[in-house]
Short mmCIF file of C-alpha atoms in Angstrom, two decimals:
data_model
loop_
_atom_site.label_atom_id
_atom_site.label_comp_id
_atom_site.label_asym_id
_atom_site.label_seq_id
_atom_site.Cartn_x
_atom_site.Cartn_y
_atom_site.Cartn_z
CA UNK A 1 0.97 -26.96 9.12
CA UNK A 2 1.92 -28.98 12.19
CA UNK A 3 4.93 -26.89 12.97
CA UNK A 4 2.15 -23.80 12.96
CA UNK A 5 -0.04 -25.69 15.15
CA UNK A 6 2.17 -26.73 17.86
CA UNK A 7 3.55 -22.66 17.66
CA UNK A 8 -0.12 -21.76 18.19
CA UNK A 9 -0.41 -24.15 20.90
CA UNK A 10 2.82 -22.89 22.60
CA UNK A 11 1.78 -19.44 22.27
CA UNK A 12 -1.67 -20.06 23.58
CA UNK A 13 0.11 -21.58 26.57
CA UNK A 14 2.66 -19.08 27.31
CA UNK A 15 -0.09 -16.55 27.70
CA UNK A 16 -2.37 -18.71 29.57
CA UNK A 17 0.98 -18.99 31.96
CA UNK A 18 1.72 -15.23 31.82
CA UNK A 19 -1.55 -14.27 32.90
CA UNK A 20 -1.49 -16.53 35.74
CA UNK A 21 1.94 -15.05 36.71
CA UNK A 22 0.55 -11.80 36.90
CA UNK A 23 -2.20 -12.69 38.74
CA UNK A 24 -0.02 -14.52 41.55
CA UNK A 25 2.43 -11.29 41.52
CA UNK A 26 -0.44 -8.35 41.96
CA UNK A 27 0.48 -5.42 43.68
CA UNK A 28 -1.26 -3.80 46.43
CA UNK A 29 -1.61 -0.22 46.85
CA UNK A 30 -3.26 1.61 49.65
CA UNK A 31 -3.36 4.68 51.17
CA UNK A 32 -5.24 8.34 51.52
CA UNK A 33 -7.08 9.46 48.64
CA UNK A 34 -5.67 12.63 47.33
CA UNK A 35 -7.53 13.22 43.49
CA UNK A 36 -10.25 11.96 42.05
CA UNK A 37 -10.09 11.32 37.69
CA UNK A 38 -13.48 11.65 35.71
CA UNK A 39 -14.51 11.19 32.37
CA UNK A 40 -16.68 13.69 30.73
CA UNK A 41 -19.57 11.11 31.74
CA UNK A 42 -18.92 12.13 35.45
CA UNK A 43 -17.30 7.96 35.83
CA UNK A 44 -14.38 8.06 37.76
CA UNK A 45 -11.84 6.39 35.73
CA UNK A 46 -8.42 6.67 37.51
CA UNK A 47 -7.49 8.11 41.50
CA UNK A 48 -3.61 9.15 43.05
CA UNK A 49 -3.66 7.54 46.58
CA UNK A 50 -0.49 9.07 49.39
CA UNK A 51 0.90 6.13 50.79
CA UNK A 52 2.06 5.83 54.41
CA UNK A 53 5.57 7.09 53.38
CA UNK A 54 3.59 10.03 51.78
CA UNK A 55 4.66 8.79 47.82
CA UNK A 56 1.53 9.73 45.48
CA UNK A 57 0.54 6.03 43.13
CA UNK A 58 -2.21 6.19 40.72
CA UNK A 59 -4.95 3.54 40.32
CA UNK A 60 -6.99 3.25 36.75
CA UNK A 61 -10.30 1.44 36.89
CA UNK A 62 -11.16 -1.30 34.00
CA UNK A 63 -13.99 -2.01 33.09
CA UNK A 64 -13.61 -5.11 35.17
CA UNK A 65 -12.28 -3.94 38.01
CA UNK A 66 -13.98 -5.39 41.34
CA UNK A 67 -15.62 -2.41 43.04
CA UNK A 68 -16.32 -2.41 46.83
CA UNK A 69 -17.86 0.75 48.84
CA UNK A 70 -17.80 1.01 52.31
CA UNK A 71 -19.55 -0.73 54.88
CA UNK A 72 -21.76 -3.97 53.52
CA UNK A 73 -25.00 -4.59 51.84
CA UNK A 74 -26.77 -5.85 49.18
CA UNK A 75 -26.46 -4.13 45.68
CA UNK A 76 -27.56 -3.98 42.11
CA UNK A 77 -24.95 -3.45 39.40
CA UNK A 78 -25.82 0.29 39.33
CA UNK A 79 -26.23 0.47 43.36
CA UNK A 80 -22.90 -0.99 43.51
CA UNK A 81 -21.47 1.71 41.48
CA UNK A 82 -23.51 4.70 42.27
CA UNK A 83 -22.22 3.56 45.80
CA UNK A 84 -18.46 3.31 45.06
CA UNK A 85 -18.42 6.84 43.47
CA UNK A 86 -19.74 8.17 46.35
CA UNK A 87 -17.11 6.94 49.07
CA UNK A 88 -14.87 7.26 46.68
CA UNK A 89 -13.31 10.99 46.91
CA UNK A 90 -10.64 13.01 48.35
CA UNK A 91 -9.55 11.94 52.09
CA UNK A 92 -11.27 8.54 51.78
CA UNK A 93 -8.69 5.31 52.24
CA UNK A 94 -8.77 3.19 50.00
CA UNK A 95 -6.98 -0.76 48.92
CA UNK A 96 -6.33 -1.50 45.31
CA UNK A 97 -5.11 -5.00 43.83
CA UNK A 98 -3.22 -4.43 40.83
CA UNK A 99 -1.32 -5.95 37.95
CA UNK A 100 2.24 -5.33 38.55
CA UNK A 101 2.80 -3.77 34.74
CA UNK A 102 3.20 0.32 35.36
CA UNK A 103 2.54 3.26 33.41
CA UNK A 104 2.58 7.28 34.06
CA UNK A 105 -0.48 8.98 34.75
CA UNK A 106 -1.12 12.79 34.87
CA UNK A 107 -2.37 14.36 38.04
CA UNK A 108 -4.58 17.51 38.01
CA UNK A 109 -0.99 19.63 38.90
CA UNK A 110 0.52 18.19 35.45
CA UNK A 111 2.79 15.96 37.08
CA UNK A 112 3.38 12.27 36.04
CA UNK A 113 3.26 9.53 38.53
CA UNK A 114 3.37 5.88 38.28
CA UNK A 115 -0.48 4.01 38.33
CA UNK A 116 -1.40 0.52 38.01
CA UNK A 117 -4.24 -1.09 36.64
CA UNK A 118 -6.51 -2.70 39.33
CA UNK A 119 -8.07 -5.74 39.63
CA UNK A 120 -9.79 -4.65 42.56
CA UNK A 121 -10.52 -1.40 44.52
CA UNK A 122 -12.12 -1.50 48.31
CA UNK A 123 -12.87 1.42 49.99
CA UNK A 124 -12.28 1.00 53.69
CA UNK A 125 -11.53 4.20 55.47
CA UNK A 126 -12.46 8.12 55.67
CA UNK A 127 -9.70 11.09 57.23
CA UNK A 128 -11.76 13.43 59.07
CA UNK A 129 -9.75 16.63 59.54
CA UNK A 130 -9.24 18.24 62.70
CA UNK A 131 -11.63 16.02 64.38
CA UNK A 132 -10.09 16.90 68.00
CA UNK A 133 -7.87 19.52 69.65
CA UNK A 134 -4.72 18.66 72.24
CA UNK A 135 -4.95 20.84 75.32
CA UNK A 136 -1.70 23.03 73.72
CA UNK A 137 -3.83 23.69 71.00
CA UNK A 138 -3.07 21.69 68.28
CA UNK A 139 -5.29 19.98 65.96
CA UNK A 140 -5.13 16.40 65.23
CA UNK A 141 -7.24 14.68 62.25
CA UNK A 142 -8.73 10.98 62.91
CA UNK A 143 -9.03 8.24 59.78
CA UNK A 144 -11.52 5.90 60.67
CA UNK A 145 -9.90 2.29 59.10
CA UNK A 146 -12.58 -0.05 58.38
CA UNK A 147 -10.05 -2.21 57.31
CA UNK A 148 -8.95 -2.87 60.98
CA UNK A 149 -11.78 -1.42 62.44
CA UNK A 150 -9.91 0.86 64.29
CA UNK A 151 -9.24 4.68 64.15
CA UNK A 152 -6.02 6.43 63.91
CA UNK A 153 -5.50 9.87 65.37
CA UNK A 154 -2.26 11.92 63.12
CA UNK A 155 -0.97 14.94 62.97
CA UNK A 156 -1.84 17.34 59.92
CA UNK A 157 1.43 16.03 58.64
CA UNK A 158 0.79 12.91 58.41
CA UNK A 159 2.34 11.35 61.67
CA UNK A 160 0.37 8.88 63.13
CA UNK A 161 0.16 9.30 67.37
CA UNK A 162 -2.58 6.52 68.47
CA UNK A 163 -4.14 3.68 66.80
CA UNK A 164 -7.64 2.89 68.75
CA UNK A 165 -8.74 -0.58 67.82
CA UNK A 166 -12.23 -1.05 68.41
CA UNK A 167 -13.69 -2.66 71.43
CA UNK A 168 -15.24 -6.09 71.15
CA UNK A 169 -17.34 -8.88 72.98
CA UNK A 170 -18.83 -10.29 74.69
CA UNK A 171 -20.97 -11.07 72.29
CA UNK A 172 -19.85 -12.20 68.55
CA UNK A 173 -17.16 -13.41 69.60
CA UNK A 174 -15.79 -16.79 69.06
CA UNK A 175 -12.63 -19.13 70.23
CA UNK A 176 -11.98 -22.32 68.98
CA UNK A 177 -12.96 -25.03 70.85
CA UNK A 178 -15.38 -22.74 73.90
CA UNK A 179 -18.57 -22.03 74.36
CA UNK A 180 -19.22 -18.45 73.24
CA UNK A 181 -22.05 -15.83 74.73
CA UNK A 182 -25.14 -17.51 72.79
CA UNK A 183 -24.65 -20.45 74.92
CA UNK A 184 -25.94 -18.56 78.14
CA UNK A 185 -29.58 -18.36 78.81
CA UNK A 186 -31.26 -15.18 77.43
CA UNK A 187 -31.40 -14.10 81.14
CA UNK A 188 -27.73 -14.32 81.47
CA UNK A 189 -27.32 -13.09 78.27
CA UNK A 190 -29.26 -9.67 79.12
CA UNK A 191 -27.27 -9.55 82.49
CA UNK A 192 -23.61 -10.18 81.02
CA UNK A 193 -24.05 -7.55 78.47
CA UNK A 194 -25.34 -4.85 80.84
CA UNK A 195 -22.39 -6.01 83.20
CA UNK A 196 -19.61 -5.07 80.44
CA UNK A 197 -21.93 -1.66 79.16
CA UNK A 198 -21.35 -0.62 82.76
CA UNK A 199 -18.20 -1.56 82.95
CA UNK A 200 -17.29 0.70 79.83
CA UNK A 201 -13.69 1.37 78.45
CA UNK A 202 -10.89 1.22 81.23
CA UNK A 203 -8.47 3.96 79.99
CA UNK A 204 -9.27 7.16 78.69
CA UNK A 205 -8.86 8.02 75.06
CA UNK A 206 -7.82 11.50 74.94
CA UNK A 207 -5.58 11.09 77.83
CA UNK A 208 -3.84 8.00 75.80
CA UNK A 209 -3.55 10.51 72.91
CA UNK A 210 -1.88 13.29 74.47
CA UNK A 211 0.59 11.17 76.27
CA UNK A 212 1.03 9.82 72.46
CA UNK A 213 1.88 13.29 71.42
CA UNK A 214 3.62 14.63 74.87
CA UNK A 215 6.12 11.47 73.71
CA UNK A 216 5.91 12.39 69.53
CA UNK A 217 7.74 16.14 70.98
CA UNK A 218 10.50 14.42 73.14
CA UNK A 219 11.41 11.44 70.25
CA UNK A 220 10.84 13.47 67.49
CA UNK A 221 11.63 10.80 64.37
CA UNK A 222 12.44 8.22 66.86
CA UNK A 223 8.77 8.11 67.80
CA UNK A 224 6.70 5.58 66.89
CA UNK A 225 2.63 5.55 66.81
CA UNK A 226 1.06 3.86 70.00
CA UNK A 227 -1.99 1.83 70.07
CA UNK A 228 -4.72 0.72 72.62
CA UNK A 229 -7.50 -1.78 72.61
CA UNK A 230 -10.06 -3.30 74.62
CA UNK A 231 -11.65 -6.84 74.31
CA UNK A 232 -13.76 -9.49 76.26
CA UNK A 233 -13.89 -12.54 75.17
CA UNK A 234 -14.54 -16.17 76.29
CA UNK A 235 -12.37 -17.84 78.18
CA UNK A 236 -13.71 -21.19 79.30
CA UNK A 237 -16.66 -22.71 80.58
CA UNK A 238 -18.27 -25.41 82.73
CA UNK A 239 -21.50 -27.01 83.70
CA UNK A 240 -22.41 -23.82 86.31
CA UNK A 241 -20.27 -21.36 85.32
CA UNK A 242 -19.42 -18.65 81.97
CA UNK A 243 -16.02 -17.47 82.37
CA UNK A 244 -15.03 -14.44 79.99
CA UNK A 245 -11.68 -12.06 79.92
CA UNK A 246 -11.60 -8.45 79.11
CA UNK A 247 -7.66 -7.72 77.59
CA UNK A 248 -6.72 -4.15 77.49
CA UNK A 249 -4.19 -3.21 75.66
CA UNK A 250 -2.03 0.10 76.92
CA UNK A 251 1.21 2.17 76.45
CA UNK A 252 3.61 1.56 79.35
CA UNK A 253 6.57 3.48 77.36
CA UNK A 254 4.80 5.96 75.02
CA UNK A 255 6.16 6.57 71.55
CA UNK A 256 5.74 2.84 70.82
CA UNK A 257 8.72 1.93 72.84
CA UNK A 258 6.76 -0.47 75.22
CA UNK A 259 3.15 -1.70 75.59
CA UNK A 260 1.71 -4.18 77.98
CA UNK A 261 -1.63 -6.44 78.29
CA UNK A 262 -3.79 -5.78 81.60
CA UNK A 263 -6.20 -9.26 81.63
CA UNK A 264 -9.37 -9.22 83.93
CA UNK A 265 -11.23 -11.91 85.01
CA UNK A 266 -15.28 -12.85 85.26
CA UNK A 267 -17.49 -15.93 86.09
CA UNK A 268 -21.36 -15.49 85.81
CA UNK A 269 -23.45 -18.13 86.06
CA UNK A 270 -24.56 -19.56 82.86
CA UNK A 271 -28.76 -19.78 84.14
CA UNK A 272 -29.20 -17.04 85.89
CA UNK A 273 -26.33 -14.92 84.85
CA UNK A 274 -25.32 -13.65 88.53
CA UNK A 275 -21.94 -12.28 88.96
CA UNK A 276 -19.56 -14.16 90.96
CA UNK A 277 -16.46 -13.27 93.42
CA UNK A 278 -13.71 -15.16 92.38
CA UNK A 279 -13.19 -15.72 95.67
CA UNK A 280 -16.38 -18.03 95.71
CA UNK A 281 -14.79 -20.22 92.99
CA UNK A 282 -12.25 -21.72 95.36
CA UNK A 283 -13.46 -23.88 98.54
CA UNK A 284 -10.60 -22.75 100.80
CA UNK A 285 -10.36 -19.77 102.34
CA UNK A 286 -9.32 -16.24 100.67
CA UNK A 287 -5.91 -16.25 102.96
CA UNK A 288 -5.34 -19.77 102.32
CA UNK A 289 -5.86 -18.90 97.90
CA UNK A 290 -3.59 -15.82 97.97
CA UNK A 291 -0.69 -17.88 99.72
CA UNK A 292 -0.68 -21.06 98.10
CA UNK A 293 -1.08 -19.20 94.28
CA UNK A 294 2.30 -17.92 94.07
CA UNK A 295 3.49 -21.91 95.83
CA UNK A 296 1.75 -24.01 92.91
CA UNK A 297 2.67 -21.97 89.91
CA UNK A 298 6.04 -24.23 90.77
CA UNK A 299 8.74 -21.36 89.58
CA UNK A 300 8.54 -18.41 92.16
CA UNK A 301 10.43 -19.89 94.68
CA UNK A 302 11.62 -16.63 96.98
CA UNK A 303 9.86 -16.19 99.52
CA UNK A 304 9.66 -12.66 99.74
CA UNK A 305 8.18 -12.33 96.38
CA UNK A 306 5.29 -14.92 97.21
CA UNK A 307 4.58 -12.77 100.04
CA UNK A 308 4.58 -9.85 97.10
CA UNK A 309 2.23 -11.39 95.17
CA UNK A 310 -0.09 -12.84 98.02
CA UNK A 311 -0.50 -9.11 99.17
CA UNK A 312 -1.12 -7.13 96.09
CA UNK A 313 -3.07 -10.42 94.29
CA UNK A 314 -6.08 -8.75 92.86
CA UNK A 315 -9.29 -11.23 92.32
CA UNK A 316 -10.19 -9.52 88.75
CA UNK A 317 -6.83 -11.03 87.95
CA UNK A 318 -7.58 -14.23 88.08
CA UNK A 319 -8.28 -15.53 84.83
CA UNK A 320 -9.87 -18.91 84.03
CA UNK A 321 -8.97 -20.75 81.04
CA UNK A 322 -9.78 -24.63 80.20
CA UNK A 323 -6.58 -25.96 81.84
CA UNK A 324 -5.11 -23.50 84.23
CA UNK A 325 -5.83 -20.59 86.13
CA UNK A 326 -3.63 -17.43 84.81
CA UNK A 327 -3.38 -14.30 86.95
CA UNK A 328 -1.40 -11.57 85.95
CA UNK A 329 0.15 -8.70 87.38
CA UNK A 330 0.70 -5.30 85.70
CA UNK A 331 3.72 -3.52 85.87
CA UNK A 332 4.16 -2.21 89.21
CA UNK A 333 2.19 -3.91 91.33
CA UNK A 334 5.65 -5.78 92.22
CA UNK A 335 8.76 -5.08 93.97
CA UNK A 336 11.29 -5.27 91.32
CA UNK A 337 8.88 -5.92 88.45
CA UNK A 338 8.37 -3.00 86.18
CA UNK A 339 6.88 -4.74 83.29
CA UNK A 340 4.57 -7.09 85.47
CA UNK A 341 4.51 -11.04 85.29
CA UNK A 342 2.02 -13.46 84.80
CA UNK A 343 2.12 -17.13 86.79
CA UNK A 344 -0.31 -20.23 86.04
CA UNK A 345 -1.64 -22.88 87.96
CA UNK A 346 -2.90 -25.61 86.24
CA UNK A 347 -6.29 -27.32 87.48
CA UNK A 348 -4.27 -30.86 87.63
CA UNK A 349 -1.85 -29.72 89.91
CA UNK A 350 -3.64 -27.82 92.66
CA UNK A 351 -4.68 -30.37 95.97
CA UNK A 352 -7.68 -32.09 95.98
CA UNK A 353 -10.84 -29.96 97.40
CA UNK A 354 -8.55 -26.20 96.72
CA UNK A 355 -11.25 -25.44 93.82
CA UNK A 356 -15.01 -25.64 93.77
CA UNK A 357 -15.77 -28.62 91.92
CA UNK A 358 -18.22 -27.05 89.74
CA UNK A 359 -16.04 -24.31 88.89
CA UNK A 360 -13.25 -26.07 87.10
CA UNK A 361 -13.35 -25.71 83.48
CA UNK A 362 -14.17 -28.10 80.99
CA UNK A 363 -10.82 -29.14 79.10
CA UNK A 364 -9.73 -28.44 75.92
CA UNK A 365 -10.32 -31.79 75.07
CA UNK A 366 -13.97 -32.00 75.97
#
């Protein structure tokens, strides 16, 4: 009896550990839904996705599978199931966490594919066929991808040309240890919001797609997808000023070869919302600011290079962070600098009286 008791306990422990191991080794399955299977009652029992490599993979649903339709909301059990069934259709984009054990699933074409039992399924996108047409008449599909807050333009053969990240900010963006948009007065929030709405997108999405397509035709199999994005975030603040950074990411060499980030800084009075000229943040004339910044960064020793930086400097390139001022020179703005360059000046290293006292941001430790 004792032996049987310990044997039973041992088997129970093994089963528990085995189930835990299976859960910890869950397999992720993600791709475009190409087939949905239902039972006689019309309820979804399984579906097939085509992954990024074009490989078909099946997913089976169990009674306890966690189902997540697109978007967010509050549903009853029946409402959740109805929303999920409405969203899970051909050309939806789905991600499933599955147990690692696989089995065969017969598709509508009579072919067998490997399938996995899902612990959860999240519908997080949809493909729109022939969403737009390029200048040469080529149709391009567009995948709305909720999971990464982006849309992906792709050819009918599945080749991804361009990923466009959804613009964010200046609201609802938080940077650890810094004040954000909500710290502005109500009047200032309205003005800052209006300023960035007027600024809009600093790139032409259609034109970026045309350039990516041209690179695809040139590079063939060596082509990799490009991506663009733009976001606005708080970068620093003082008792008087709130600083924001517009970060623009664009391809530099199309075809996934190189990209660059363009950074633009802006300063606003945190009570009135008035936008200040970046030159007004200094207590010395503009000419002296231009001359001194390349010197104060500490590593630009060549006089010709300092003069080139001074002459090229655009005040929008001045970005104030808690500890330092950063100046980002875009590609092509300096002789011999194809990739651009960045210089930084720490406030503590600047001579007394260089910055206006009220313009110096709170430090990180504050």
